[in-house]
GROMACS .gro file of C-alpha atoms in nm:
model
  405
    1MET     CA    1   3.455  -2.474  -4.187
    2PHE     CA    2   3.390  -2.316  -3.829
    3LYS     CA    3   3.218  -2.421  -3.524
    4LYS     CA    4   3.113  -2.222  -3.158
    5SER     CA    5   2.981  -2.372  -2.896
    6GLU     CA    6   2.722  -2.258  -2.641
    7ILE     CA    7   2.499  -2.308  -2.330
    8PHE     CA    8   2.129  -2.058  -2.192
    9LYS     CA    9   1.848  -2.066  -1.994
   10THR     CA   10   1.488  -2.077  -2.068
   11ARG     CA   11   1.322  -1.807  -2.264
   12LYS     CA   12   1.048  -1.795  -2.481
   13SER     CA   13   1.037  -1.851  -2.874
   14THR     CA   14   1.263  -1.729  -3.151
   15VAL     CA   15   1.245  -1.374  -3.207
   16PHE     CA   16   1.486  -1.157  -3.336
   17SER     CA   17   1.607  -0.836  -3.119
   18VAL     CA   18   1.774  -0.515  -3.279
   19GLY     CA   19   1.897  -0.235  -3.118
   20GLY     CA   20   1.745  -0.356  -2.782
   21VAL     CA   21   1.394  -0.364  -2.961
   22THR     CA   22   1.258  -0.761  -2.984
   23SER     CA   23   0.987  -0.845  -3.271
   24ASN     CA   24   0.905  -1.099  -3.466
   25PRO     CA   25   1.105  -1.056  -3.820
   26GLN     CA   26   1.035  -1.281  -4.110
   27VAL     CA   27   1.239  -1.541  -3.976
   28GLN     CA   28   1.146  -1.858  -4.178
   29SER     CA   29   1.103  -2.204  -3.915
   30VAL     CA   30   1.187  -2.573  -4.067
   31PRO     CA   31   1.047  -2.794  -3.823
   32ALA     CA   32   1.099  -3.186  -3.757
   33ASN     CA   33   0.855  -3.327  -3.985
   34SER     CA   34   0.865  -2.998  -4.245
   35ASN     CA   35   0.915  -3.243  -4.590
   36CYS     CA   36   1.263  -3.009  -4.668
   37CYS     CA   37   1.634  -3.056  -4.568
   38THR     CA   38   1.702  -3.031  -4.202
   39SER     CA   39   2.074  -3.141  -4.185
   40GLU     CA   40   2.376  -3.082  -4.417
   41LYS     CA   41   2.421  -3.438  -4.477
   42GLU     CA   42   2.010  -3.444  -4.630
   43MET     CA   43   2.050  -3.199  -4.846
   44ARG     CA   44   2.367  -3.320  -5.011
   45THR     CA   45   2.226  -3.624  -5.050
   46ASN     CA   46   1.880  -3.586  -5.137
   47PRO     CA   47   1.832  -3.263  -5.308
   48SER     CA   48   1.513  -3.381  -5.435
   49VAL     CA   49   1.306  -3.417  -5.128
   50ILE     CA   50   1.364  -2.975  -5.076
   51PRO     CA   51   1.041  -2.820  -5.246
   52GLN     CA   52   1.203  -2.489  -5.327
   53SER     CA   53   0.885  -2.293  -5.096
   54THR     CA   54   0.979  -2.429  -4.792
   55ASN     CA   55   1.420  -2.453  -4.851
   56PRO     CA   56   1.573  -2.302  -4.486
   57PHE     CA   57   1.879  -2.252  -4.797
   58PRO     CA   58   1.707  -2.143  -5.111
   59LYS     CA   59   1.810  -2.114  -5.444
   60ASN     CA   60   2.030  -1.779  -5.507
   61ASN     CA   61   2.003  -1.643  -5.133
   62GLY     CA   62   2.320  -1.609  -5.096
   63ILE     CA   63   2.393  -1.915  -4.919
   64PHE     CA   64   2.322  -2.168  -5.148
   65THR     CA   65   2.320  -2.097  -5.535
   66GLU     CA   66   2.104  -2.434  -5.618
   67CYS     CA   67   1.889  -2.594  -5.400
   68CYS     CA   68   2.188  -2.854  -5.246
   69SER     CA   69   2.518  -2.717  -5.366
   70GLU     CA   70   2.731  -2.511  -5.148
   71ALA     CA   71   2.824  -2.155  -5.292
   72ALA     CA   72   3.178  -2.186  -5.324
   73THR     CA   73   3.291  -1.839  -5.179
   74ILE     CA   74   3.046  -1.914  -4.945
   75VAL     CA   75   3.208  -2.083  -4.588
   76LYS     CA   76   2.978  -2.249  -4.307
   77ASP     CA   77   3.116  -1.944  -4.075
   78MET     CA   78   3.064  -2.030  -3.704
   79ARG     CA   79   2.980  -2.335  -3.498
   80PHE     CA   80   2.930  -2.314  -3.101
   81THR     CA   81   2.782  -2.539  -2.899
   82VAL     CA   82   2.522  -2.541  -2.653
   83ASN     CA   83   2.354  -2.683  -2.355
   84GLU     CA   84   2.031  -2.674  -2.171
   85ASN     CA   85   1.738  -2.541  -2.353
   86PHE     CA   86   1.783  -2.163  -2.433
   87THR     CA   87   2.032  -1.991  -2.660
   88ALA     CA   88   2.058  -1.633  -2.766
   89PHE     CA   89   2.391  -1.464  -3.004
   90GLY     CA   90   2.460  -1.136  -3.116
   91ILE     CA   91   2.613  -1.100  -3.470
   92THR     CA   92   2.663  -0.785  -3.686
   93ALA     CA   93   2.647  -0.790  -4.109
   94PRO     CA   94   2.638  -0.557  -4.379
   95ASN     CA   95   2.263  -0.434  -4.426
   96GLY     CA   96   2.083  -0.695  -4.616
   97ASN     CA   97   2.264  -0.937  -4.618
   98PRO     CA   98   2.099  -1.333  -4.511
   99ILE     CA   99   2.170  -1.508  -4.220
  100THR     CA  100   2.072  -1.881  -4.187
  101VAL     CA  101   2.141  -2.085  -3.876
  102ASP     CA  102   2.093  -2.455  -3.766
  103TRP     CA  103   2.036  -2.476  -3.418
  104GLY     CA  104   2.149  -2.836  -3.412
  105ASP     CA  105   1.779  -2.977  -3.300
  106THR     CA  106   1.701  -2.977  -3.690
  107ASN     CA  107   1.496  -2.705  -3.648
  108MET     CA  108   1.707  -2.390  -3.918
  109ASP     CA  109   1.572  -2.035  -3.888
  110ASN     CA  110   1.638  -1.779  -4.203
  111TYR     CA  111   1.704  -1.416  -4.142
  112THR     CA  112   1.810  -1.042  -4.289
  113ALA     CA  113   2.073  -0.869  -4.097
  114THR     CA  114   1.993  -0.509  -4.003
  115GLY     CA  115   2.358  -0.394  -4.016
  116SER     CA  116   2.404  -0.345  -3.718
  117GLU     CA  117   2.375  -0.591  -3.397
  118ASP     CA  118   2.099  -0.830  -3.421
  119VAL     CA  119   2.041  -1.042  -3.136
  120LEU     CA  120   1.898  -1.452  -3.270
  121ASN     CA  121   1.748  -1.634  -2.987
  122HIS     CA  122   1.600  -1.995  -3.008
  123THR     CA  123   1.452  -2.204  -2.725
  124TYR     CA  124   1.451  -2.629  -2.763
  125ALA     CA  125   1.215  -2.826  -2.671
  126VAL     CA  126   1.445  -3.023  -2.433
  127PRO     CA  127   1.773  -2.973  -2.277
  128GLY     CA  128   2.077  -3.109  -2.438
  129THR     CA  129   2.388  -3.016  -2.596
  130TYR     CA  130   2.335  -2.832  -2.934
  131THR     CA  131   2.556  -2.785  -3.192
  132VAL     CA  132   2.465  -2.450  -3.346
  133LYS     CA  133   2.593  -2.405  -3.726
  134VAL     CA  134   2.602  -1.991  -3.883
  135TYR     CA  135   2.589  -1.901  -4.254
  136VAL     CA  136   2.640  -1.568  -4.335
  137THR     CA  137   2.861  -1.318  -4.511
  138GLY     CA  138   3.081  -1.048  -4.421
  139ALA     CA  139   2.961  -1.096  -4.051
  140THR     CA  140   3.212  -0.848  -3.828
  141THR     CA  141   3.089  -0.909  -3.481
  142PHE     CA  142   2.968  -1.176  -3.245
  143LYS     CA  143   2.886  -1.156  -2.895
  144ILE     CA  144   2.750  -1.421  -2.657
  145ASN     CA  145   2.811  -1.253  -2.385
  146ALA     CA  146   2.547  -1.279  -2.033
  147CYS     CA  147   2.747  -0.999  -1.874
  148ASP     CA  148   2.611  -0.789  -2.137
  149GLY     CA  149   2.261  -0.967  -2.158
  150ILE     CA  150   2.315  -1.178  -2.469
  151GLY     CA  151   2.308  -1.494  -2.402
  152THR     CA  152   2.355  -1.660  -2.008
  153ASP     CA  153   2.661  -1.865  -1.852
  154SER     CA  154   2.559  -2.143  -2.076
  155LEU     CA  155   2.879  -2.164  -2.346
  156ILE     CA  156   3.045  -2.471  -2.346
  157THR     CA  157   3.317  -2.455  -2.675
  158VAL     CA  158   3.381  -2.187  -3.002
  159VAL     CA  159   3.502  -2.401  -3.211
  160ALA     CA  160   3.614  -2.146  -3.502
  161MET     CA  161   3.523  -1.821  -3.702
  162PRO     CA  162   3.510  -1.660  -4.010
  163ASN     CA  163   3.823  -1.445  -4.053
  164THR     CA  164   3.596  -1.096  -4.097
  165ILE     CA  165   3.522  -1.071  -3.730
  166THR     CA  166   3.678  -0.810  -3.574
  167ASN     CA  167   3.444  -0.823  -3.301
  168PHE     CA  168   3.472  -1.104  -3.056
  169ASN     CA  169   3.300  -1.073  -2.722
  170VAL     CA  170   3.185  -1.357  -2.500
  171GLY     CA  171   3.146  -1.326  -2.105
  172CYS     CA  172   2.993  -1.449  -1.813
  173ASN     CA  173   3.018  -1.825  -1.942
  174SER     CA  174   3.159  -2.037  -1.661
  175LEU     CA  175   3.080  -2.363  -1.889
  176LEU     CA  176   3.342  -2.230  -2.159
  177ALA     CA  177   3.636  -2.439  -2.156
  178SER     CA  178   3.787  -2.432  -2.522
  179ILE     CA  179   3.814  -2.086  -2.772
  180ASP     CA  180   3.932  -2.214  -3.100
  181THR     CA  181   4.118  -1.826  -3.162
  182THR     CA  182   4.289  -1.989  -3.541
  183ILE     CA  183   4.070  -1.798  -3.762
  184LEU     CA  184   4.034  -1.466  -3.574
  185THR     CA  185   4.308  -1.299  -3.796
  186ASN     CA  186   4.109  -0.937  -3.889
  187CYS     CA  187   4.018  -0.964  -3.507
  188THR     CA  188   4.064  -0.555  -3.334
  189LEU     CA  189   3.866  -0.664  -3.023
  190PHE     CA  190   3.832  -0.939  -2.826
  191VAL     CA  191   3.720  -0.953  -2.475
  192CYS     CA  192   3.718  -1.259  -2.286
  193VAL     CA  193   3.544  -1.212  -1.932
  194LEU     CA  194   3.433  -1.394  -1.620
  195CYS     CA  195   3.490  -1.743  -1.829
  196ASN     CA  196   3.626  -1.965  -1.522
  197SER     CA  197   3.704  -2.269  -1.681
  198LEU     CA  198   3.943  -2.176  -2.001
  199THR     CA  199   4.240  -2.327  -1.891
  200THR     CA  200   4.424  -2.171  -2.128
  201LEU     CA  201   4.424  -1.955  -2.446
  202ASP     CA  202   4.598  -1.883  -2.808
  203THR     CA  203   4.639  -1.574  -2.877
  204THR     CA  204   4.890  -1.646  -3.234
  205PRO     CA  205   4.639  -1.598  -3.417
  206LEU     CA  206   4.528  -1.241  -3.310
  207THR     CA  207   4.797  -1.027  -3.467
  208SER     CA  208   4.511  -0.732  -3.556
  209CYS     CA  209   4.399  -0.695  -3.228
  210THR     CA  210   4.388  -0.360  -3.088
  211GLU     CA  211   4.253  -0.458  -2.772
  212PHE     CA  212   4.263  -0.778  -2.562
  213TYR     CA  213   4.076  -0.815  -2.221
  214CYS     CA  214   4.108  -1.173  -2.046
  215SER     CA  215   3.960  -1.082  -1.685
  216PHE     CA  216   3.821  -1.254  -1.383
  217CYS     CA  217   3.888  -1.611  -1.588
  218THR     CA  218   4.007  -1.776  -1.257
  219THR     CA  219   4.142  -2.110  -1.419
  220LEU     CA  220   4.319  -1.950  -1.657
  221THR     CA  221   4.696  -2.084  -1.594
  222THR     CA  222   4.888  -1.980  -1.909
  223LEU     CA  223   4.835  -1.684  -2.142
  224ASP     CA  224   5.127  -1.627  -2.411
  225THR     CA  225   5.119  -1.258  -2.568
  226THR     CA  226   5.328  -1.378  -2.899
  227GLY     CA  227   5.069  -1.249  -3.124
  228LEU     CA  228   4.975  -1.002  -2.993
  229THR     CA  229   5.209  -0.745  -3.180
  230SER     CA  230   4.942  -0.466  -3.271
  231CYS     CA  231   4.799  -0.492  -2.898
  232VAL     CA  232   4.727  -0.144  -2.818
  233GLU     CA  233   4.519  -0.173  -2.456
  234PHE     CA  234   4.590  -0.517  -2.272
  235TYR     CA  235   4.371  -0.628  -1.984
  236CYS     CA  236   4.439  -0.940  -1.797
  237ASP     CA  237   4.240  -0.859  -1.470
  238SER     CA  238   4.136  -1.099  -1.171
  239CYS     CA  239   4.324  -1.423  -1.347
  240THR     CA  240   4.376  -1.571  -0.997
  241SER     CA  241   4.558  -1.863  -1.130
  242LEU     CA  242   4.768  -1.743  -1.413
  243THR     CA  243   5.110  -1.805  -1.237
  244THR     CA  244   5.364  -1.620  -1.534
  245LEU     CA  245   5.269  -1.382  -1.828
  246ASP     CA  246   5.565  -1.320  -2.131
  247THR     CA  247   5.473  -0.948  -2.289
  248THR     CA  248   5.747  -1.001  -2.521
  249GLY     CA  249   5.449  -0.990  -2.731
  250LEU     CA  250   5.320  -0.658  -2.669
  251THR     CA  251   5.554  -0.421  -2.814
  252SER     CA  252   5.323  -0.203  -2.952
  253CYS     CA  253   5.145  -0.212  -2.561
  254THR     CA  254   5.085   0.144  -2.395
  255PHE     CA  255   4.801  -0.005  -2.156
  256PHE     CA  256   4.910  -0.203  -1.984
  257TYR     CA  257   4.695  -0.316  -1.667
  258ILE     CA  258   4.744  -0.671  -1.454
  259ASN     CA  259   4.498  -0.615  -1.167
  260ASN     CA  260   4.429  -0.877  -0.921
  261CYS     CA  261   4.633  -1.181  -1.102
  262THR     CA  262   4.692  -1.302  -0.763
  263SER     CA  263   4.921  -1.607  -0.844
  264LEU     CA  264   5.166  -1.405  -1.097
  265ALA     CA  265   5.489  -1.466  -0.935
  266THR     CA  266   5.670  -1.404  -1.246
  267LEU     CA  267   5.619  -1.107  -1.510
  268ASP     CA  268   5.848  -1.058  -1.807
  269THR     CA  269   5.808  -0.661  -1.842
  270THR     CA  270   6.085  -0.709  -2.169
  271GLY     CA  271   5.791  -0.629  -2.418
  272LEU     CA  272   5.664  -0.307  -2.241
  273LEU     CA  273   5.879  -0.013  -2.466
  274ILE     CA  274   5.668   0.188  -2.525
  275CYS     CA  275   5.430   0.130  -2.217
  276THR     CA  276   5.241   0.471  -2.064
  277SER     CA  277   5.049   0.295  -1.813
  278PHE     CA  278   5.161   0.027  -1.591
  279ASN     CA  279   4.927  -0.167  -1.352
  280CYS     CA  280   4.995  -0.493  -1.163
  281ASN     CA  281   4.777  -0.332  -0.848
  282ASN     CA  282   4.708  -0.624  -0.646
  283CYS     CA  283   4.987  -0.913  -0.767
  284THR     CA  284   5.051  -1.076  -0.455
  285SER     CA  285   5.311  -1.296  -0.553
  286ILE     CA  286   5.509  -1.053  -0.705
  287ILE     CA  287   5.868  -1.005  -0.567
  288THR     CA  288   6.043  -0.850  -0.846
  289LEU     CA  289   5.955  -0.622  -1.087
  290ASN     CA  290   6.220  -0.520  -1.379
  291THR     CA  291   6.147  -0.146  -1.441
  292THR     CA  292   6.402  -0.083  -1.705
  293PRO     CA  293   6.225  -0.089  -2.019
  294LEU     CA  294   5.971   0.127  -1.841
  295ALA     CA  295   6.167   0.405  -1.930
  296SER     CA  296   5.830   0.554  -2.177
  297CYS     CA  297   5.610   0.479  -1.887
  298LEU     CA  298   5.363   0.774  -1.732
  299ASN     CA  299   5.187   0.599  -1.478
  300LEU     CA  300   5.299   0.311  -1.266
  301ASP     CA  301   5.054   0.158  -0.923
  302CYS     CA  302   5.234  -0.126  -0.791
  303GLY     CA  303   4.999  -0.119  -0.471
  304ASN     CA  304   4.888  -0.395  -0.282
  305CYS     CA  305   5.174  -0.605  -0.446
  306THR     CA  306   5.282  -0.797  -0.056
  307SER     CA  307   5.558  -0.954  -0.155
  308LEU     CA  308   5.730  -0.657  -0.325
  309THR     CA  309   6.046  -0.578  -0.181
  310THR     CA  310   6.231  -0.353  -0.366
  311ILE     CA  311   6.152  -0.127  -0.692
  312ASP     CA  312   6.435   0.042  -0.903
  313THR     CA  313   6.309   0.371  -1.004
  314THR     CA  314   6.580   0.469  -1.240
  315PRO     CA  315   6.445   0.415  -1.561
  316LEU     CA  316   6.153   0.573  -1.454
  317THR     CA  317   6.173   0.928  -1.558
  318SER     CA  318   5.879   1.016  -1.769
  319CYS     CA  319   5.728   0.928  -1.500
  320THR     CA  320   5.417   1.084  -1.345
  321ALA     CA  321   5.236   0.954  -1.140
  322PHE     CA  322   5.388   0.623  -0.937
  323TRP     CA  323   5.185   0.449  -0.653
  324CYS     CA  324   5.321   0.158  -0.442
  325SER     CA  325   5.116   0.173  -0.131
  326HIS     CA  326   5.047  -0.154   0.060
  327CYS     CA  327   5.329  -0.304  -0.103
  328THR     CA  328   5.373  -0.491   0.280
  329SER     CA  329   5.736  -0.591   0.187
  330LEU     CA  330   5.873  -0.353   0.050
  331VAL     CA  331   6.209  -0.224   0.270
  332THR     CA  332   6.383  -0.020   0.028
  333LEU     CA  333   6.308   0.247  -0.265
  334ASP     CA  334   6.549   0.461  -0.446
  335THR     CA  335   6.305   0.784  -0.606
  336THR     CA  336   6.630   0.870  -0.759
  337GLY     CA  337   6.482   0.843  -1.073
  338LEU     CA  338   6.120   0.969  -1.064
  339THR     CA  339   6.222   1.356  -1.158
  340SER     CA  340   5.893   1.385  -1.346
  341CYS     CA  341   5.673   1.211  -1.052
  342THR     CA  342   5.355   1.419  -0.886
  343ASP     CA  343   5.222   1.217  -0.797
  344PHE     CA  344   5.391   0.990  -0.510
  345ASN     CA  345   5.247   0.754  -0.310
  346CYS     CA  346   5.425   0.500  -0.125
  347SER     CA  347   5.167   0.483   0.165
  348ASN     CA  348   5.160   0.127   0.387
  349CYS     CA  349   5.447  -0.063   0.354
  350ILE     CA  350   5.746  -0.093   0.624
  351LEU     CA  351   6.011   0.153   0.492
  352ASP     CA  352   6.232   0.312   0.767
  353VAL     CA  353   6.355   0.619   0.884
  354THR     CA  354   6.608   0.636   0.607
  355ASN     CA  355   6.448   0.555   0.289
  356ILE     CA  356   6.210   0.790   0.413
  357ASN     CA  357   6.432   1.110   0.442
  358ASN     CA  358   6.622   1.025   0.135
  359ALA     CA  359   6.234   0.955  -0.053
  360LEU     CA  360   6.124   1.343   0.053
  361ILE     CA  361   6.506   1.480  -0.026
  362ASN     CA  362   6.535   1.375  -0.378
  363LEU     CA  363   6.119   1.468  -0.450
  364ASP     CA  364   6.261   1.859  -0.287
  365SER     CA  365   6.540   1.825  -0.542
  366PHE     CA  366   6.339   1.804  -0.813
  367GLY     CA  367   6.267   2.144  -0.812
  368LEU     CA  368   5.843   2.081  -0.873
  369LEU     CA  369   5.523   2.275  -0.753
  370ASN     CA  370   5.221   2.173  -0.642
  371ALA     CA  371   5.266   1.759  -0.671
  372THR     CA  372   5.134   1.489  -0.379
  373ALA     CA  373   5.357   1.267  -0.169
  374ASP     CA  374   5.170   1.028   0.070
  375LEU     CA  375   5.493   0.843   0.261
  376SER     CA  376   5.230   0.810   0.614
  377ASN     CA  377   5.151   0.471   0.800
  378GLN     CA  378   5.490   0.278   0.756
  379THR     CA  379   5.509  -0.008   0.960
  380PRO     CA  380   5.662   0.096   1.207
  381PRO     CA  381   5.603   0.437   1.195
  382ALA     CA  382   5.873   0.618   1.048
  383ALA     CA  383   5.898   0.996   1.069
  384PRO     CA  384   6.106   1.215   0.863
  385THR     CA  385   6.416   1.338   1.053
  386GLY     CA  386   6.690   1.576   1.016
  387ALA     CA  387   6.745   1.686   0.626
  388GLY     CA  388   6.420   1.466   0.544
  389ALA     CA  389   6.197   1.706   0.788
  390THR     CA  390   6.361   2.047   0.605
  391ALA     CA  391   6.247   1.819   0.240
  392ALA     CA  392   5.939   1.796   0.327
  393ALA     CA  393   5.872   2.179   0.422
  394ASN     CA  394   6.023   2.249   0.148
  395LEU     CA  395   5.750   2.094  -0.063
  396VAL     CA  396   5.522   2.235   0.131
  397SER     CA  397   5.598   2.572   0.032
  398ASN     CA  398   5.631   2.516  -0.275
  399GLY     CA  399   5.260   2.430  -0.307
  400TRP     CA  400   5.288   1.992  -0.201
  401ASN     CA  401   5.055   1.832   0.018
  402VAL     CA  402   5.293   1.580   0.173
  403THR     CA  403   5.177   1.327   0.427
  404THR     CA  404   5.401   1.129   0.646
  405ASP     CA  405   5.385   0.972   1.017
   0.00000   0.00000   0.00000
C-alpha cells in the first residue's frame, strides 16, 4: 500500500495535460451521488451496488480483475495528502496502461497513460485536507513540483511510492513535512527543492540513486548519506539549517556541491575518494576541511567559507582549479600540492606577505604555462616582495595572468 500528500491553489476542473497541451481525455468521473463504489471499503463490502457501466474499477481494466476484487499483482501505487482546493501531479507510465485516481473526495477518474509525462489535475468543491490514491502499473516518474509549474505550494506528506519509480521530483512545497522513501529502491533521480518544512530525510533506501538534489530545504537539520552508494552527483544547496553532513555513503560521487549551507560546521569528506569536483562555497561555519580523501579532485571551490582558517593542499596534486576567495579567516595556505593548478584564486583573504610569496614561488616552480593566479585584496594588503615578486614576474613571462596587491 502506498500513499502521498499534497496541497494546491484554485484552478479549473479536472483536465489532462500531455506535452504541455491541455485537453479533455476520456475521463470517467464518479460523483459522490453515483450509484457505484465511492470508497475502497464500499467496493470490498458491497460490490452489488456497482453497475459495470459506471464502476470506476471496471472488470479486466488492469487494476481489478473483478468488480471489487483487487488483482494480486497490482498495488495501491501512490498515496499523498493534499490541502486547499486544487491538486495536480505528473506521472509517467507505459503507453496504454490504465491510471485510476481516487481524489479523496469520493471522486474517481480513469485515464490512459501516454508513455510520456501526463499531468493530472483536480479541483475540490471546498478547501480541505484530502488523501489522493493513484492506482497504476509500471509508473516510472512522479512529480509535484510547483517550481516546474506542476502543482502549487501545498504538498504536505509523501507516504509511499511504488518501487518502479525511477524519477521522483517534488519542489516548491513549503508545507512538505515528510517523505517516505522506503519503496524508492529503484529511484535513480531524486529531487527535493524548496521544501521548507522538511526536517529530516532518510536516504537509506536510495541505493540506486545516481543524482540527488536536496536544495533550499531550509529546515533540514540532518542528512544521512548512507544509502547513496550509487550517487554520482550530489547537490545540497542552501540547506541553511544543516549542521553536519556525513559523506561516508558517497563512494561513487564525482560531483559534490553543498553551497550556502551556512550552519554546516562539520563536513566529513571520507567518502569522496573519487570526487573530481568539490564545491562548499559560502559554507560560512566550516572551520577545517579535510582534503586527504580529495586526491582525485580536479576542481575545488571553498570560496566564502569565512570561518576557514587553513587548507592543506598537499593531497590536491590533480587539482587544476583551486578557489578559496573571500575566506576572510584564512591566515595560512600551503600551495605545495597544487602542481597541476592553472586556475588559482585566493583573493580577498587575510594572507600575509610570507604566504603570498610562498604561493607565487610554488606556482612558478611547477613550470605551468598560460594560467591565472589571483592573490589580490588581502587584509591588510600584502604585495609580493623579493623572491615572491620575482616569481610573479616569471609567471607573467610564461603566459600567466597574475593579480596581487
